[in-house]
Amino acid sequence: MSFSITLAHFCDKHGPKSILCTQTTTVDQVDQFILPSFSKESYCKSCLLMFPKSYSGENLTTLRTQDPKSEDIFITTQYSGVKFRLLNSIVRKCLSEESTVYDSKPMYFGDEFRGYSITQSFKIKDLEARGSERRYSFIVNSESEAAILQNWDLIVENITVIIDYLKESSIKIELQNSKNNEIFLRGKVQHSKSLIELLSDDE
């Protein structure tokens, strides 16, 4: 059953954007998941996918990994080339609706057209962002409602671990910044920042 995992962000400049999308596929279907080179003008540091330095290459648009125990292949790209419109509508729902709660708790919704999704939204503090915070959401989507519900605990537990790690790393950086008065002295200047920069983590 086809699952996709999306990390989305509400960008101050560009609105709701997919930062990365990982999808499962098989060897004979890999080509349709690989993104061609695309214009990055509509992306800034906050919403552009940046691969770790260990996967260096300015033009790298796709990361391919394989499960050694099976023939499953995982393709990670900026956005889904296969389910672009569908996942974009879900990203907008998760990051634009007034009902969205950024408390890292799971939200579930879906239908036959958009598939079924578990989403967990959260915030990371950044004094140089609008409202002094940046908003993100993890979205796990599948065409099968049964597959999503049967794997509920596995999905929620693992995403919660990731979110907790990101937030804890953010708090450490915030504590370091609180000792540096430069940001307060120069005033609040909004500019784009990737998670790499926010967490001081090149990997």
mmCIF file of C-alpha atoms in Angstrom:
data_model
loop_
_atom_site.group_PDB
_atom_site.id
_atom_site.type_symbol
_atom_site.label_atom_id
_atom_site.label_comp_id
_atom_site.label_asym_id
_atom_site.label_seq_id
_atom_site.Cartn_x
_atom_site.Cartn_y
_atom_site.Cartn_z
ATOM 1 C CA MET A 1 0.000 0.000 0.000
ATOM 2 C CA SER A 2 1.386 3.411 -1.002
ATOM 3 C CA PHE A 3 2.207 5.763 1.879
ATOM 4 C CA SER A 4 3.638 9.257 1.682
ATOM 5 C CA ILE A 5 5.206 11.275 4.490
ATOM 6 C CA THR A 6 5.308 15.037 4.028
ATOM 7 C CA LEU A 7 6.956 17.724 6.127
ATOM 8 C CA ALA A 8 5.211 21.014 5.407
ATOM 9 C CA HIS A 9 5.885 24.555 6.584
ATOM 10 C CA PHE A 10 3.981 27.825 6.615
ATOM 11 C CA CYS A 11 6.468 30.156 4.977
ATOM 12 C CA ASP A 12 6.201 33.857 5.825
ATOM 13 C CA LYS A 13 6.868 34.709 2.164
ATOM 14 C CA HIS A 14 5.222 31.891 0.222
ATOM 15 C CA GLY A 15 2.503 30.494 2.480
ATOM 16 C CA PRO A 16 1.965 26.738 2.971
ATOM 17 C CA LYS A 17 4.739 24.746 1.272
ATOM 18 C CA SER A 18 5.917 21.152 1.180
ATOM 19 C CA ILE A 19 9.529 21.003 2.359
ATOM 20 C CA LEU A 20 9.968 17.329 1.671
ATOM 21 C CA CYS A 21 7.911 14.348 0.636
ATOM 22 C CA THR A 22 8.998 10.723 1.026
ATOM 23 C CA GLN A 23 7.083 8.043 -0.860
ATOM 24 C CA THR A 24 7.413 4.278 -1.094
ATOM 25 C CA THR A 25 7.736 2.617 -4.456
ATOM 26 C CA THR A 26 9.292 -0.367 -6.210
ATOM 27 C CA VAL A 27 12.259 -0.685 -8.574
ATOM 28 C CA ASP A 28 10.123 -0.751 -11.713
ATOM 29 C CA GLN A 29 8.247 2.459 -10.747
ATOM 30 C CA VAL A 30 11.113 4.632 -9.484
ATOM 31 C CA ASP A 31 11.362 6.856 -12.570
ATOM 32 C CA GLN A 32 7.904 8.394 -12.159
ATOM 33 C CA PHE A 33 8.757 9.554 -8.624
ATOM 34 C CA ILE A 34 12.024 11.295 -9.466
ATOM 35 C CA LEU A 35 11.641 15.053 -9.906
ATOM 36 C CA PRO A 36 13.248 16.801 -12.858
ATOM 37 C CA SER A 37 15.193 20.002 -12.220
ATOM 38 C CA PHE A 38 12.734 22.744 -11.265
ATOM 39 C CA SER A 39 12.866 26.474 -10.682
ATOM 40 C CA LYS A 40 13.692 27.325 -7.093
ATOM 41 C CA GLU A 41 12.706 30.999 -7.473
ATOM 42 C CA SER A 42 9.392 30.400 -5.708
ATOM 43 C CA TYR A 43 11.214 28.922 -2.701
ATOM 44 C CA CYS A 44 13.285 30.566 -0.006
ATOM 45 C CA LYS A 45 15.530 29.047 2.680
ATOM 46 C CA SER A 46 12.529 28.451 4.928
ATOM 47 C CA CYS A 47 10.679 26.242 2.467
ATOM 48 C CA LEU A 48 13.405 24.810 0.225
ATOM 49 C CA LEU A 49 14.475 21.199 0.713
ATOM 50 C CA MET A 50 18.150 21.050 1.640
ATOM 51 C CA PHE A 51 19.803 17.660 1.809
ATOM 52 C CA PRO A 52 22.507 16.988 4.430
ATOM 53 C CA LYS A 53 26.090 17.821 3.505
ATOM 54 C CA SER A 54 26.823 14.098 3.313
ATOM 55 C CA TYR A 55 24.561 14.079 0.223
ATOM 56 C CA SER A 56 26.248 17.100 -1.310
ATOM 57 C CA GLY A 57 25.285 18.511 -4.679
ATOM 58 C CA GLU A 58 23.596 21.813 -5.490
ATOM 59 C CA ASN A 59 21.371 20.273 -8.142
ATOM 60 C CA LEU A 60 20.324 17.296 -6.039
ATOM 61 C CA THR A 61 16.508 17.116 -6.194
ATOM 62 C CA THR A 62 15.925 13.481 -5.243
ATOM 63 C CA LEU A 63 17.233 11.180 -2.531
ATOM 64 C CA ARG A 64 16.754 7.451 -3.062
ATOM 65 C CA THR A 65 17.163 4.868 -0.296
ATOM 66 C CA GLN A 66 16.259 1.196 -0.143
ATOM 67 C CA ASP A 67 15.141 -1.140 2.614
ATOM 68 C CA PRO A 68 17.783 -3.910 2.688
ATOM 69 C CA LYS A 69 15.190 -6.387 3.952
ATOM 70 C CA SER A 70 12.735 -5.812 1.135
ATOM 71 C CA GLU A 71 12.474 -4.383 -2.356
ATOM 72 C CA ASP A 72 10.814 -1.196 -1.085
ATOM 73 C CA ILE A 73 12.451 2.000 -2.288
ATOM 74 C CA PHE A 74 11.970 5.349 -0.572
ATOM 75 C CA ILE A 75 12.089 8.463 -2.740
ATOM 76 C CA THR A 76 12.492 11.841 -1.006
ATOM 77 C CA THR A 77 11.852 15.017 -2.997
ATOM 78 C CA GLN A 78 10.756 18.633 -2.428
ATOM 79 C CA TYR A 79 7.182 17.686 -3.309
ATOM 80 C CA SER A 80 5.357 14.709 -4.742
ATOM 81 C CA GLY A 81 5.494 14.604 -8.518
ATOM 82 C CA VAL A 82 2.854 11.863 -8.452
ATOM 83 C CA LYS A 83 0.349 13.348 -5.974
ATOM 84 C CA PHE A 84 1.279 17.039 -6.259
ATOM 85 C CA ARG A 85 -2.204 18.612 -6.309
ATOM 86 C CA LEU A 86 -3.658 16.186 -3.813
ATOM 87 C CA LEU A 87 -0.927 16.663 -1.218
ATOM 88 C CA ASN A 88 -0.818 20.417 -1.819
ATOM 89 C CA SER A 89 -4.494 20.658 -0.868
ATOM 90 C CA ILE A 90 -3.756 18.702 2.322
ATOM 91 C CA VAL A 91 -0.778 20.943 3.134
ATOM 92 C CA ARG A 92 -2.997 24.029 2.777
ATOM 93 C CA LYS A 93 -5.634 22.449 5.007
ATOM 94 C CA CYS A 94 -3.079 21.649 7.705
ATOM 95 C CA LEU A 95 -1.401 25.057 7.719
ATOM 96 C CA SER A 96 -4.088 27.527 6.663
ATOM 97 C CA GLU A 97 -7.222 26.529 8.524
ATOM 98 C CA GLU A 98 -8.165 28.460 11.649
ATOM 99 C CA SER A 99 -8.937 25.188 13.432
ATOM 100 C CA THR A 100 -5.338 23.963 13.218
ATOM 101 C CA VAL A 101 -3.785 23.351 16.636
ATOM 102 C CA TYR A 102 0.004 23.280 16.866
ATOM 103 C CA ASP A 103 0.246 21.095 19.956
ATOM 104 C CA SER A 104 1.868 18.087 18.208
ATOM 105 C CA LYS A 105 -1.269 16.012 18.760
ATOM 106 C CA PRO A 106 -2.562 13.938 15.834
ATOM 107 C CA MET A 107 -5.434 15.072 13.646
ATOM 108 C CA TYR A 108 -7.167 12.677 11.261
ATOM 109 C CA PHE A 109 -9.214 13.368 8.146
ATOM 110 C CA GLY A 110 -9.722 12.042 4.652
ATOM 111 C CA ASP A 111 -11.950 10.920 1.816
ATOM 112 C CA GLU A 112 -11.774 8.695 -1.251
ATOM 113 C CA PHE A 113 -10.375 11.517 -3.409
ATOM 114 C CA ARG A 114 -7.572 12.899 -1.189
ATOM 115 C CA GLY A 115 -6.833 9.685 0.655
ATOM 116 C CA TYR A 116 -6.621 9.469 4.441
ATOM 117 C CA SER A 117 -4.168 11.462 6.522
ATOM 118 C CA ILE A 118 -2.761 11.650 10.014
ATOM 119 C CA THR A 119 -1.235 15.062 10.625
ATOM 120 C CA GLN A 120 0.711 16.459 13.566
ATOM 121 C CA SER A 121 1.420 20.187 13.592
ATOM 122 C CA PHE A 122 3.930 21.965 15.792
ATOM 123 C CA LYS A 123 5.795 25.241 16.260
ATOM 124 C CA ILE A 124 9.443 26.086 16.661
ATOM 125 C CA LYS A 125 10.384 29.365 18.306
ATOM 126 C CA ASP A 126 12.420 31.828 16.288
ATOM 127 C CA LEU A 127 12.673 35.450 17.362
ATOM 128 C CA GLU A 128 13.322 36.465 13.766
ATOM 129 C CA ALA A 129 10.103 34.965 12.386
ATOM 130 C CA ARG A 130 6.608 36.440 12.206
ATOM 131 C CA GLY A 131 5.047 35.971 15.638
ATOM 132 C CA SER A 132 8.440 34.720 16.874
ATOM 133 C CA GLU A 133 7.661 31.180 15.732
ATOM 134 C CA ARG A 134 7.667 28.957 12.675
ATOM 135 C CA ARG A 135 4.861 26.507 11.957
ATOM 136 C CA TYR A 136 5.325 22.989 10.626
ATOM 137 C CA SER A 137 3.241 19.892 10.031
ATOM 138 C CA PHE A 138 4.005 16.218 9.416
ATOM 139 C CA ILE A 139 1.460 14.539 7.153
ATOM 140 C CA VAL A 140 1.198 10.773 6.599
ATOM 141 C CA ASN A 141 -1.180 9.964 3.747
ATOM 142 C CA SER A 142 -2.442 6.737 2.212
ATOM 143 C CA GLU A 143 -5.158 5.765 -0.255
ATOM 144 C CA SER A 144 -6.273 3.115 2.257
ATOM 145 C CA GLU A 145 -8.135 4.209 5.376
ATOM 146 C CA ALA A 146 -7.617 0.739 6.881
ATOM 147 C CA ALA A 147 -3.844 0.971 6.382
ATOM 148 C CA ILE A 148 -3.695 4.348 8.135
ATOM 149 C CA LEU A 149 -5.826 3.234 11.068
ATOM 150 C CA GLN A 150 -4.063 -0.115 11.484
ATOM 151 C CA ASN A 151 -0.716 1.686 11.699
ATOM 152 C CA TRP A 152 -1.972 4.584 13.841
ATOM 153 C CA ASP A 153 0.183 3.874 16.904
ATOM 154 C CA LEU A 154 3.326 3.274 14.858
ATOM 155 C CA ILE A 155 2.844 6.486 12.865
ATOM 156 C CA VAL A 156 1.982 8.731 15.814
ATOM 157 C CA GLU A 157 4.714 7.368 18.093
ATOM 158 C CA ASN A 158 7.451 7.845 15.511
ATOM 159 C CA ILE A 159 6.369 11.296 14.383
ATOM 160 C CA THR A 160 6.100 12.368 18.027
ATOM 161 C CA VAL A 161 9.711 11.267 18.592
ATOM 162 C CA ILE A 162 10.835 13.368 15.605
ATOM 163 C CA ILE A 163 8.846 16.419 16.723
ATOM 164 C CA ASP A 164 10.141 16.133 20.297
ATOM 165 C CA TYR A 165 13.710 15.969 18.979
ATOM 166 C CA LEU A 166 13.210 19.057 16.776
ATOM 167 C CA LYS A 167 11.591 21.051 19.595
ATOM 168 C CA GLU A 168 14.231 20.055 22.151
ATOM 169 C CA SER A 169 17.002 21.020 19.730
ATOM 170 C CA SER A 170 15.216 24.325 19.140
ATOM 171 C CA ILE A 171 15.019 25.034 22.873
ATOM 172 C CA LYS A 172 18.783 24.482 23.225
ATOM 173 C CA ILE A 173 19.455 26.965 20.424
ATOM 174 C CA GLU A 174 16.988 29.427 21.957
ATOM 175 C CA LEU A 175 18.785 29.247 25.305
ATOM 176 C CA GLN A 176 22.091 29.952 23.564
ATOM 177 C CA ASN A 177 20.559 32.910 21.711
ATOM 178 C CA SER A 178 19.056 34.304 24.915
ATOM 179 C CA LYS A 179 22.608 34.863 26.161
ATOM 180 C CA ASN A 180 23.390 36.869 23.069
ATOM 181 C CA ASN A 181 21.787 40.322 23.149
ATOM 182 C CA GLU A 182 22.744 41.113 19.542
ATOM 183 C CA ILE A 183 19.352 40.075 18.159
ATOM 184 C CA PHE A 184 17.585 42.403 20.581
ATOM 185 C CA LEU A 185 19.954 45.293 20.007
ATOM 186 C CA ARG A 186 19.632 45.219 16.221
ATOM 187 C CA GLY A 187 15.851 44.816 16.340
ATOM 188 C CA LYS A 188 13.695 42.100 14.885
ATOM 189 C CA VAL A 189 14.481 41.515 11.214
ATOM 190 C CA GLN A 190 12.451 38.810 9.522
ATOM 191 C CA HIS A 191 14.376 36.609 7.130
ATOM 192 C CA SER A 192 14.226 33.081 5.775
ATOM 193 C CA LYS A 193 15.757 30.262 7.785
ATOM 194 C CA SER A 194 15.847 26.552 7.073
ATOM 195 C CA LEU A 195 15.536 23.922 9.795
ATOM 196 C CA ILE A 196 19.257 23.339 9.272
ATOM 197 C CA GLU A 197 19.927 26.915 10.399
ATOM 198 C CA LEU A 198 17.233 26.974 13.080
ATOM 199 C CA LEU A 199 18.657 23.883 14.771
ATOM 200 C CA SER A 200 22.334 24.451 13.888
ATOM 201 C CA ASP A 201 22.400 20.949 12.426
ATOM 202 C CA ASP A 202 23.948 20.425 8.975
ATOM 203 C CA GLU A 203 22.721 16.828 8.897
#
